[in-house]
XYZ file of N, CA and C in Angstrom:
762
model
N -2.629 1.166 -23.114
C -2.307 0.855 -21.297
C -1.209 -0.202 -21.380
N -0.356 0.338 -20.475
C 0.801 -0.636 -20.065
C 0.278 -1.960 -19.464
N 1.080 -2.842 -19.485
C 0.903 -4.368 -18.797
C 1.500 -4.148 -17.583
N 2.126 -3.076 -17.136
C 2.455 -2.971 -15.805
C 1.649 -1.634 -14.957
N 1.437 -2.382 -13.802
C 0.444 -1.267 -12.791
C 1.478 -0.111 -12.574
N 2.636 -0.433 -11.830
C 3.480 0.726 -11.715
C 4.810 0.544 -12.270
N 5.367 1.409 -12.667
C 6.841 1.446 -13.358
C 7.508 2.481 -13.053
N 8.861 2.596 -12.486
C 9.762 3.545 -12.330
C 10.899 3.873 -13.272
N 11.306 5.131 -13.713
C 12.265 5.292 -14.599
C 13.123 6.390 -14.063
N 14.110 5.930 -13.387
C 15.331 6.734 -13.106
C 14.579 7.915 -11.767
N 13.985 7.228 -11.077
C 13.094 8.083 -10.143
C 14.125 8.284 -8.925
N 13.993 9.801 -8.792
C 14.984 10.183 -7.641
C 14.047 11.106 -6.588
N 14.395 10.861 -5.364
C 13.594 11.638 -4.462
C 14.674 12.411 -3.416
N 14.262 13.638 -3.271
C 15.370 14.346 -2.203
C 14.503 15.222 -1.111
N 15.019 15.195 -0.105
C 14.590 16.429 1.110
C 15.393 17.073 1.136
N 15.135 18.291 0.555
C 16.259 19.545 0.455
C 17.449 19.128 -0.353
N 18.741 18.949 0.339
C 19.767 18.784 -0.629
C 20.194 17.022 -0.384
N 19.489 16.587 0.487
C 19.780 15.103 0.800
C 18.901 14.148 -0.186
N 19.483 13.322 -0.961
C 19.081 12.571 -1.811
C 18.711 11.162 -1.263
N 17.493 10.871 -0.870
C 16.799 9.675 -0.404
C 16.587 8.388 -1.325
N 15.957 8.820 -2.343
C 15.923 7.674 -3.456
C 16.747 8.152 -4.603
N 17.737 7.058 -5.002
C 18.812 7.318 -5.925
C 18.688 6.781 -7.349
N 17.494 7.056 -8.142
C 17.589 6.604 -9.399
C 17.029 5.078 -9.580
N 15.957 4.943 -8.806
C 15.494 3.462 -8.873
C 14.662 3.107 -10.346
N 14.844 2.147 -10.737
C 13.994 1.460 -11.944
C 13.494 0.086 -11.649
N 12.204 0.069 -11.640
C 11.628 -1.198 -11.775
C 10.310 -1.386 -12.279
N 9.646 -2.722 -12.427
C 8.210 -2.446 -12.873
C 7.563 -3.595 -11.991
N 6.229 -3.377 -11.720
C 5.231 -4.016 -11.012
C 4.111 -4.563 -11.942
N 4.130 -5.895 -11.999
C 2.877 -6.296 -12.952
C 1.761 -5.965 -12.045
N 0.523 -6.155 -13.066
C -0.718 -6.114 -12.505
C -1.125 -7.409 -11.363
N -2.073 -6.899 -10.438
C -2.764 -8.030 -9.651
C -1.389 -9.231 -8.940
N -0.511 -8.291 -8.440
C 0.286 -9.401 -7.626
C 0.637 -8.624 -6.191
N 1.298 -9.138 -5.389
C 1.856 -8.526 -4.240
C 3.322 -8.293 -4.406
N 3.683 -6.905 -4.550
C 5.062 -6.628 -4.683
C 5.765 -6.163 -3.502
N 6.636 -6.685 -2.731
C 7.108 -6.436 -1.515
C 8.292 -5.491 -1.690
N 8.493 -4.360 -1.155
C 9.468 -3.564 -0.945
C 10.111 -3.790 0.449
N 11.324 -4.323 0.430
C 11.950 -4.657 1.567
C 13.211 -4.001 1.838
N 13.783 -3.933 2.999
C 14.881 -3.212 3.354
C 15.108 -2.787 4.744
N 16.139 -2.476 5.276
C 16.264 -2.118 6.801
C 15.537 -0.852 6.822
N 15.318 -0.555 8.116
C 14.625 0.789 8.534
C 15.582 1.933 8.166
N 14.876 2.976 7.446
C 15.789 4.195 7.116
C 16.411 4.157 5.773
N 15.969 3.096 4.916
C 16.388 2.934 3.746
C 15.792 3.862 2.633
N 14.658 4.384 3.055
C 13.799 5.064 1.989
C 12.605 4.355 1.354
N 12.104 3.137 2.026
C 10.875 2.494 1.516
C 9.591 3.183 1.560
N 9.264 3.659 2.557
C 8.069 4.758 2.873
C 8.181 5.858 1.996
N 9.279 6.540 1.856
C 9.579 7.649 1.131
C 8.906 7.182 -0.404
N 9.689 6.231 -1.025
C 9.462 5.522 -2.312
C 8.032 5.295 -2.646
N 7.490 4.575 -1.424
C 5.862 4.320 -1.339
C 4.953 5.453 -1.651
N 5.337 6.649 -0.690
C 4.565 7.719 -0.895
C 4.650 8.437 -2.312
N 5.772 8.226 -2.951
C 5.661 9.012 -4.332
C 4.817 8.351 -5.107
N 4.202 7.014 -5.133
C 3.261 6.412 -5.810
C 1.799 7.127 -5.970
N 1.589 7.723 -5.142
C 0.326 8.527 -4.985
C 0.429 9.960 -4.722
N 1.545 10.534 -4.717
C 1.926 11.901 -4.917
C 1.688 12.380 -3.388
N 1.858 11.563 -2.378
C 1.731 12.150 -1.044
C 2.963 13.172 -0.718
N 4.049 12.781 -1.372
C 5.003 13.815 -1.515
C 4.924 15.227 -1.592
N 3.739 15.299 -2.427
C 3.480 16.801 -2.634
C 3.217 17.579 -1.494
N 2.823 16.907 -0.432
C 2.469 17.520 0.880
C 3.588 18.098 1.458
N 4.726 17.648 1.307
C 6.039 17.985 1.860
C 6.854 18.966 0.992
N 6.835 20.244 1.646
C 7.436 21.132 0.692
C 8.910 21.223 0.576
N 9.649 20.405 1.172
C 11.027 20.077 1.175
C 11.396 18.937 -0.053
N 10.292 18.037 -0.213
C 10.700 17.055 -1.078
C 10.536 17.491 -2.774
N 11.654 16.895 -3.468
C 11.577 16.941 -4.600
C 11.628 15.407 -5.233
N 10.908 15.605 -6.414
C 10.684 14.187 -7.130
C 11.454 14.426 -8.571
N 12.123 13.673 -9.124
C 12.437 13.582 -10.552
C 12.630 12.369 -11.282
N 12.581 12.200 -12.368
C 12.425 10.873 -13.187
C 10.921 10.745 -13.364
N 10.432 9.447 -13.626
C 8.996 9.053 -13.672
C 8.669 7.941 -12.969
N 7.400 8.000 -12.370
C 6.549 6.967 -11.803
C 5.327 6.984 -12.556
N 5.113 5.858 -13.214
C 4.204 5.549 -13.944
C 2.966 4.676 -13.554
N 1.758 5.001 -13.656
C 0.607 4.307 -13.246
C -0.088 3.753 -14.561
N -0.099 2.463 -14.870
C -0.690 1.831 -15.991
C -0.304 2.701 -17.306
N 1.050 3.078 -17.426
C 1.617 3.775 -18.419
C 1.599 5.247 -18.184
N 0.652 5.980 -17.598
C 0.837 7.251 -17.494
C 1.642 7.940 -16.527
N 2.628 8.853 -16.704
C 3.513 9.297 -15.536
C 2.620 10.211 -14.758
N 2.819 10.024 -13.545
C 1.889 10.631 -12.654
C 2.421 11.764 -12.173
N 3.791 12.096 -12.668
C 4.218 13.306 -12.357
C 4.332 14.309 -13.484
N 3.738 13.859 -14.638
C 3.742 14.724 -15.951
C 2.945 15.872 -15.786
N 2.807 16.889 -16.780
C 2.139 18.051 -16.915
C 0.592 17.680 -16.808
N -0.355 18.415 -16.400
C -1.798 18.263 -16.396
C -2.454 16.995 -15.988
N -1.438 16.460 -14.793
C -2.234 15.233 -14.272
C -3.117 15.654 -13.149
N -4.198 15.138 -12.836
C -5.154 15.445 -11.799
C -4.670 14.514 -10.645
N -4.011 15.252 -9.689
C -3.487 14.673 -8.521
C -4.537 13.835 -7.809
N -5.830 14.477 -7.710
C -6.768 13.732 -6.850
C -7.534 12.414 -7.396
N -7.358 12.253 -8.857
C -7.656 11.204 -9.672
C -6.728 10.052 -9.365
N -5.294 10.401 -9.322
C -4.273 9.528 -9.143
C -4.489 9.000 -7.715
N -4.721 9.936 -6.736
C -5.063 9.311 -5.199
C -6.207 8.329 -5.103
N -7.281 8.618 -6.010
C -8.451 7.773 -6.195
C -8.112 6.407 -6.539
N -7.221 6.295 -7.591
C -6.700 4.976 -7.991
C -5.843 4.427 -7.159
N -5.109 4.980 -6.338
C -4.131 4.307 -5.608
C -4.536 4.417 -4.151
N -4.981 3.559 -3.547
C -5.287 3.671 -2.026
C -4.060 3.449 -1.148
N -4.136 4.256 0.128
C -2.983 4.032 0.969
C -3.456 3.730 2.520
N -2.532 2.356 2.861
C -2.781 2.053 4.254
C -1.468 2.350 5.181
N -1.686 2.909 6.027
C -0.400 3.278 6.802
C 0.123 2.308 7.939
N 1.196 2.366 8.643
C 1.638 1.590 9.476
C 0.874 1.560 10.911
N 0.368 2.776 11.419
C -0.617 2.515 12.619
C -2.000 2.545 11.910
N -2.838 1.652 12.680
C -4.280 1.577 12.223
C -4.796 2.740 12.528
N -5.529 3.607 11.648
C -5.946 5.146 11.815
C -7.401 5.180 11.463
N -8.333 4.478 11.993
C -9.759 4.710 11.716
C -10.155 6.036 12.543
N -11.109 6.760 12.040
C -11.474 7.943 12.592
C -12.210 7.835 13.903
N -11.566 7.921 15.040
C -12.154 7.520 16.408
C -13.483 8.018 16.835
N -13.735 9.200 16.089
C -14.946 9.849 16.643
C -16.205 9.596 15.626
N -15.871 8.678 14.719
C -16.853 8.173 13.716
C -17.198 6.809 13.933
N -18.357 6.307 13.909
C -18.717 4.969 13.915
C -18.074 4.178 12.857
N -18.060 2.795 12.921
C -17.460 1.981 12.065
C -17.985 2.187 10.442
N -19.503 2.407 10.634
C -20.047 2.595 9.239
C -19.509 3.941 8.606
N -19.644 4.860 9.634
C -19.214 6.398 9.052
C -17.695 6.359 8.695
N -17.016 5.526 9.309
C -15.585 5.620 8.770
C -15.509 5.195 7.386
N -16.186 4.410 6.853
C -16.150 3.915 5.779
C -17.112 4.923 4.531
N -18.144 5.508 5.171
C -18.840 6.374 4.279
C -18.272 7.705 4.127
N -17.373 8.273 4.928
C -17.046 9.720 4.911
C -16.304 9.790 3.428
N -15.539 9.029 2.829
C -14.818 9.046 1.714
C -15.765 9.268 0.621
N -16.754 8.149 0.655
C -17.820 7.984 -0.407
C -18.548 9.284 -0.565
N -18.841 9.889 0.659
C -19.748 11.093 0.776
C -19.033 12.197 0.315
N -17.847 12.540 0.741
C -16.744 13.483 0.448
C -16.589 13.663 -1.084
N -16.411 12.473 -1.801
C -16.168 12.199 -3.276
C -17.521 12.159 -3.980
N -18.605 12.084 -3.131
C -19.713 11.991 -4.007
C -19.950 10.744 -4.910
N -19.179 9.622 -4.538
C -19.423 8.539 -5.326
C -20.426 7.743 -5.400
N -21.296 7.663 -4.319
C -22.549 7.071 -4.322
C -23.637 7.877 -4.179
N -24.762 7.509 -4.539
C -25.982 8.292 -4.592
C -27.067 7.265 -3.434
N -27.553 8.125 -2.547
C -28.676 7.517 -1.849
C -28.051 6.552 -0.720
N -28.863 6.369 0.202
C -28.481 5.378 1.421
C -28.571 3.977 1.046
N -29.206 3.585 0.136
C -29.400 2.115 -0.293
C -28.074 1.872 -0.840
N -27.568 2.739 -1.744
C -26.421 2.545 -2.626
C -25.186 2.534 -1.611
N -25.267 3.532 -0.740
C -24.211 3.869 0.369
C -24.158 2.506 1.331
N -25.312 2.059 1.814
C -25.300 0.605 2.656
C -24.668 -0.299 1.923
N -24.993 -0.325 0.734
C -24.458 -1.667 -0.096
C -23.012 -1.646 -0.372
N -22.639 -0.510 -0.706
C -21.008 -0.380 -0.941
C -20.335 -0.479 0.511
N -20.970 0.065 1.702
C -20.024 -0.187 2.798
C -20.062 -1.955 3.179
N -20.822 -2.318 2.894
C -21.069 -3.974 3.079
C -20.064 -4.611 2.446
N -20.299 -4.156 0.906
C -19.239 -4.740 -0.106
C -17.900 -4.588 0.508
N -17.450 -3.329 0.957
C -16.216 -3.032 1.378
C -15.662 -3.967 2.610
N -16.645 -4.170 3.482
C -16.353 -4.543 4.781
C -16.069 -6.204 4.352
N -16.954 -6.842 3.494
C -16.972 -8.082 3.154
C -15.447 -8.386 2.250
N -15.181 -7.169 1.590
C -13.742 -7.570 0.816
C -12.775 -7.639 1.818
N -12.702 -6.753 2.852
C -11.685 -6.540 3.853
C -11.888 -7.649 4.835
N -12.691 -8.893 4.579
C -12.960 -9.915 5.662
C -13.297 -9.306 6.939
N -13.988 -8.465 7.164
C -14.406 -7.775 8.443
C -15.785 -7.767 8.665
N -16.916 -8.133 7.685
C -18.256 -7.928 7.663
C -18.860 -8.717 8.680
N -18.511 -10.208 8.744
C -18.950 -11.147 9.718
C -18.724 -10.755 11.132
N -17.533 -9.984 11.354
C -17.321 -9.473 12.822
C -17.894 -8.180 13.261
N -18.189 -7.334 12.409
C -18.805 -6.071 12.734
C -20.099 -5.832 12.259
N -20.755 -6.787 11.525
C -22.075 -6.640 10.945
C -23.334 -6.010 11.864
N -23.135 -6.391 13.145
C -24.249 -5.878 14.050
C -23.894 -5.142 15.041
N -22.638 -4.383 14.501
C -22.302 -3.125 15.374
C -21.476 -2.207 14.726
N -22.448 -1.934 13.476
C -21.721 -0.676 12.457
C -22.047 0.804 13.164
N -22.668 0.715 14.040
C -23.160 2.074 14.792
C -22.164 2.209 16.132
N -21.196 1.346 16.251
C -20.279 1.318 17.446
C -19.158 2.168 16.891
N -18.323 2.562 17.881
C -17.101 3.389 17.357
C -15.806 2.370 17.392
N -14.775 2.484 16.602
C -13.908 1.516 16.241
C -12.851 1.360 17.421
N -12.983 2.104 18.571
C -12.212 1.937 19.802
C -12.414 0.345 20.345
N -13.481 -0.104 20.188
C -13.830 -1.497 20.752
C -13.126 -2.394 19.767
N -12.524 -2.386 18.560
C -11.858 -3.156 17.693
C -10.584 -3.559 18.305
N -10.047 -4.769 17.680
C -8.637 -4.967 17.823
C -7.860 -4.106 16.730
N -6.442 -4.145 17.145
C -5.569 -3.617 16.389
C -5.649 -4.145 14.992
N -5.741 -5.232 14.503
C -5.908 -6.194 13.437
C -7.106 -5.603 13.025
N -8.239 -5.640 13.539
C -9.811 -5.231 12.960
C -9.565 -3.807 12.533
N -8.923 -3.108 13.320
C -8.996 -1.525 13.009
C -8.091 -1.575 11.612
N -7.193 -2.292 11.383
C -6.385 -2.277 10.185
C -7.330 -2.713 9.017
N -8.007 -3.562 9.275
C -8.827 -4.045 8.224
C -10.035 -3.263 7.965
N -10.395 -2.451 8.855
C -11.445 -1.452 8.739
C -10.764 -0.386 7.925
N -9.630 0.006 8.178
C -8.978 0.933 7.336
C -8.826 0.481 5.570
N -8.533 -0.729 5.834
C -8.221 -1.290 4.261
C -9.850 -1.293 3.849
N -10.833 -1.640 4.486
C -12.282 -1.366 3.693
C -12.667 -0.040 3.443
N -11.966 1.038 4.217
C -12.211 2.479 3.851
C -11.607 2.647 2.354
N -10.532 1.936 2.427
C -9.880 2.335 1.070
C -10.293 1.458 0.081
N -10.780 0.388 0.171
C -11.504 -0.414 -0.934
C -12.958 0.105 -1.322
N -13.567 0.529 -0.341
C -14.979 1.466 -0.742
C -14.795 2.240 -2.058
N -13.665 2.939 -2.133
C -13.283 4.023 -3.160
C -12.850 3.204 -4.633
N -12.871 1.853 -4.343
C -12.534 1.020 -5.507
C -11.355 1.634 -6.429
N -10.102 1.441 -5.789
C -8.878 1.871 -6.370
C -8.456 0.638 -7.284
N -7.414 0.889 -8.032
C -6.651 0.026 -8.698
C -5.365 -0.515 -8.161
N -4.844 0.125 -7.210
C -3.643 -0.100 -6.448
C -4.104 0.038 -5.188
N -3.343 -0.793 -4.215
C -3.034 -0.727 -2.939
C -1.687 -0.480 -2.397
N -1.562 0.651 -1.770
C -0.259 0.735 -0.938
C -0.454 0.349 0.432
N 0.484 -0.319 0.906
C 0.591 -0.673 2.343
C 1.884 -0.524 3.020
N 2.121 0.424 3.966
C 3.231 0.582 4.646
C 3.372 0.082 6.069
N 4.111 -1.164 5.886
C 4.359 -2.061 7.104
C 2.894 -2.213 7.898
N 1.815 -2.515 7.045
C 0.466 -2.598 7.752
C 0.259 -3.375 9.103
N 1.213 -4.490 9.181
C 1.259 -5.327 10.355
C 2.333 -4.986 11.507
N 2.902 -3.967 11.506
C 3.899 -3.706 12.535
C 3.335 -3.633 13.710
N 2.175 -3.144 13.798
C 1.570 -2.682 15.055
C 0.215 -3.513 15.574
N 0.347 -4.732 15.030
C -0.722 -5.662 15.106
C -0.250 -7.102 15.740
N -1.108 -7.811 16.425
C -0.554 -8.892 17.029
C -0.549 -10.049 16.008
N -0.039 -11.113 16.321
C 0.438 -12.195 15.461
C -0.958 -12.661 14.695
N -1.949 -12.712 15.494
C -3.204 -13.245 14.777
C -3.847 -12.322 13.830
N -3.738 -11.018 14.397
C -4.291 -9.866 13.361
C -3.117 -9.811 12.021
N -1.958 -10.181 12.377
C -1.044 -10.181 11.262
C -1.396 -11.208 10.316
N -1.836 -12.391 10.724
C -2.161 -13.587 9.918
C -3.193 -13.283 9.073
N -4.396 -12.708 9.598
C -5.365 -12.244 9.152
C -5.395 -11.315 8.020
N -4.561 -10.324 8.391
C -4.231 -9.383 7.131
C -3.315 -9.917 6.084
N -2.391 -10.638 6.288
C -1.428 -11.338 5.283
C -2.513 -12.151 4.629
N -3.630 -12.991 5.009
C -4.566 -13.729 4.188
C -5.349 -12.892 3.469
N -5.579 -11.937 3.995
C -6.603 -10.898 3.170
C -5.876 -10.472 1.873
N -4.565 -10.253 1.895
C -3.603 -9.344 0.930
C -3.535 -10.545 -0.286
N -3.538 -12.044 0.323
C -3.348 -12.879 -0.817
C -4.515 -13.050 -1.372
N -5.831 -12.712 -0.954
C -6.916 -12.825 -1.463
C -7.157 -11.534 -2.470
N -6.837 -10.376 -2.095
C -7.269 -9.265 -2.684
C -6.151 -8.937 -4.132
N -5.278 -9.708 -4.108
C -4.319 -9.702 -5.274
C -4.981 -10.128 -6.345
N -6.000 -11.084 -6.284
C -6.690 -11.368 -7.368
C -7.572 -10.153 -8.087
N -7.687 -9.206 -7.492
C -8.449 -8.093 -8.256
C -7.596 -6.796 -8.197
N -6.506 -6.612 -7.345
C -5.923 -5.401 -6.884
C -4.217 -5.740 -7.316
N -3.477 -4.601 -7.614
C -2.101 -4.745 -7.679
C -1.556 -4.231 -6.226
N -1.056 -5.018 -5.402
C -0.547 -4.512 -4.067
C 0.823 -4.324 -3.967
N 1.366 -3.021 -3.414
C 2.762 -2.681 -2.895
C 2.938 -2.691 -1.521
N 3.511 -3.662 -0.945
C 3.847 -3.728 0.404
C 5.088 -3.405 0.896
N 5.202 -2.388 1.780
C 6.447 -2.125 2.414
C 6.549 -2.862 3.693
N 7.856 -3.464 3.776
C 8.267 -4.394 5.037
C 9.627 -4.624 5.232
N 9.907 -4.553 6.542
C 11.490 -4.769 6.955
C 11.551 -6.031 7.329
N 10.718 -6.901 7.112
C 10.808 -8.422 7.365
C 10.806 -9.257 6.418
N 12.084 -9.671 5.989
C 12.222 -10.577 5.008
C 11.229 -11.725 4.967
N 11.116 -12.227 6.060
C 9.990 -13.449 6.245
C 8.692 -13.203 5.846
N 8.315 -12.104 5.995
C 7.011 -11.295 5.471
C 7.042 -11.482 3.952
N 7.862 -10.842 3.560
C 8.129 -10.830 1.865
C 8.131 -12.188 1.167
N 8.834 -12.894 2.002
C 9.123 -14.362 1.493
C 7.606 -14.947 1.548
N 6.866 -14.948 2.493
C 5.595 -15.712 2.836
C 4.380 -15.070 1.801
N 4.541 -13.802 1.549
C 3.137 -13.457 0.915
C 3.363 -12.605 -0.393
N 4.546 -12.257 -0.804
C 4.974 -11.463 -2.208
C 5.060 -12.381 -3.442
N 4.602 -12.206 -4.584
C 5.092 -12.419 -5.642
C 6.587 -12.021 -6.211
N 6.560 -10.710 -6.252
C 7.859 -10.007 -6.648
C 8.368 -9.175 -5.293
N 9.449 -8.856 -5.414
C 10.310 -8.217 -4.274
C 11.306 -7.250 -4.882
N 11.184 -6.048 -4.284
C 12.439 -5.442 -4.559
C 13.146 -4.965 -3.376
N 14.430 -5.066 -3.260
C 15.376 -4.883 -2.054
C 16.050 -3.415 -2.104
N 15.651 -2.634 -1.179
C 16.116 -1.365 -1.193
C 17.220 -1.100 0.095
N 18.195 -0.422 -0.476
C 19.459 -0.213 0.745
C 19.964 1.130 0.445
N 19.996 1.930 1.358
C 20.686 3.177 1.403
C 19.976 3.950 0.303
N 18.801 3.879 -0.242
C 18.333 4.622 -1.228
C 18.382 3.943 -2.626
N 19.244 2.970 -2.844
C 19.232 2.446 -4.187
C 18.499 1.000 -4.210
N 17.988 0.724 -5.304
C 17.509 -0.687 -5.718
C 18.439 -1.432 -5.863
N 18.798 -2.558 -4.749
C 19.873 -3.236 -5.251
C 19.699 -4.546 -6.133
N 18.456 -4.846 -6.072
C 17.824 -5.708 -6.968
C 16.191 -6.318 -6.802
N 15.745 -6.544 -7.883
C 14.158 -6.730 -7.834
C 13.947 -7.889 -8.737
N 12.881 -8.651 -8.495
C 12.515 -9.774 -9.371
C 11.500 -10.775 -8.657
N 11.105 -11.852 -9.432
C 10.352 -12.753 -8.537
C 10.717 -13.336 -7.227
N 10.161 -13.285 -6.305
C 10.353 -13.392 -4.909
C 11.148 -14.908 -4.686
N 10.823 -15.865 -5.371
C 11.475 -17.249 -5.104
C 12.736 -16.951 -5.562
N 13.098 -16.222 -6.644
C 14.453 -16.154 -7.388
C 15.348 -15.285 -6.418
N 14.774 -14.204 -5.941
C 15.426 -13.314 -5.049
C 15.988 -14.004 -3.597
N 14.946 -14.912 -3.156
C 15.284 -15.394 -2.060
C 16.222 -16.731 -2.003
N 16.109 -17.410 -3.229
C 16.778 -18.643 -3.353
C 18.139 -18.434 -4.149
N 18.231 -17.480 -5.069
C 19.321 -17.263 -5.799
C 19.701 -15.797 -5.992
N 19.781 -14.947 -5.050
C 20.091 -13.582 -5.110
C 21.260 -13.285 -5.910
N 21.400 -12.051 -6.754
C 22.414 -11.966 -7.619
C 23.565 -11.218 -6.824
N 23.060 -10.511 -5.922
C 24.141 -9.386 -5.093
C 24.282 -9.975 -3.624
N 25.391 -9.586 -3.142
C 25.974 -10.158 -1.829
C 25.114 -9.351 -0.827
N 24.703 -8.093 -0.795
C 23.796 -7.330 0.002
C 22.380 -8.115 0.197
N 21.898 -8.703 -0.908
C 20.669 -9.180 -0.757
C 20.639 -10.348 -0.019
N 21.731 -11.190 -0.378
C 22.113 -12.453 0.232
C 22.145 -12.450 1.672
N 22.750 -11.414 2.175
C 22.968 -11.184 3.446
C 21.730 -10.658 4.205
N 20.784 -9.853 3.456
C 19.620 -9.403 3.966
C 18.712 -10.407 4.265
N 18.410 -11.220 3.339
C 17.455 -12.301 3.291
C 17.746 -13.514 4.269
N 19.001 -13.610 4.567
C 19.644 -14.671 5.520
C 19.644 -13.917 6.845
N 19.257 -12.480 7.075
C 19.144 -11.985 8.466
C 20.534 -11.585 8.901
N 21.593 -11.321 8.325
C 22.737 -10.861 8.929
C 23.043 -9.720 8.205
N 22.129 -8.809 7.683
C 22.395 -7.294 7.336
C 21.132 -6.704 7.764
N 21.446 -5.797 8.992
C 20.272 -5.035 9.629
C 20.093 -3.570 8.876
């Protein structure tokens, strides 16, 4: 098993004839927050989606090179895609709990569909565990039969995180998870990620250098589909090697 949770080797991604990711190489250690930062439209979300093979759902997407999960190339032959997706949970920009399911059933649905738990008692236990991990249990414990429409944006996003955690993945992918959440909800989610990195590897896409600086251990700066540089967050922000990185972290490159 590799010492790295995720590693890319000359990873290229194209939509039709347009190359969006241009041969990126980096390594993400286990149990850290890795922030993938860069301006809008630079390929961050596309790169993130390649890590759990969501790009398979787009018939125009082509991936070449390697993306390794704990040393295994997830684009290799005879790879069980569903197994990859169980190990890598995904949280999107817009909080997307299922509106017609209760808070309880939002978390239960994945466990039931994948037949992960047996019996109501085990299901109850896993759901409460996931809500506690997502720092949400105290806020919703007495209303698990309510619908998520009553929750704030930040609570909805933490419910989605709980739904992902219930599957017990090894890696969490988050695509700008606070972009549509108020400042209080953003702080709660950032605090949650700082806690979750003790047990999970977290890859966070953000277009805010300040957020990357606040909560990440390592950072990669993506610009026009190319990885300009990556490394420990403190080094990138205090002593960037590339002029583009320097301009971006100082807020003068949009």
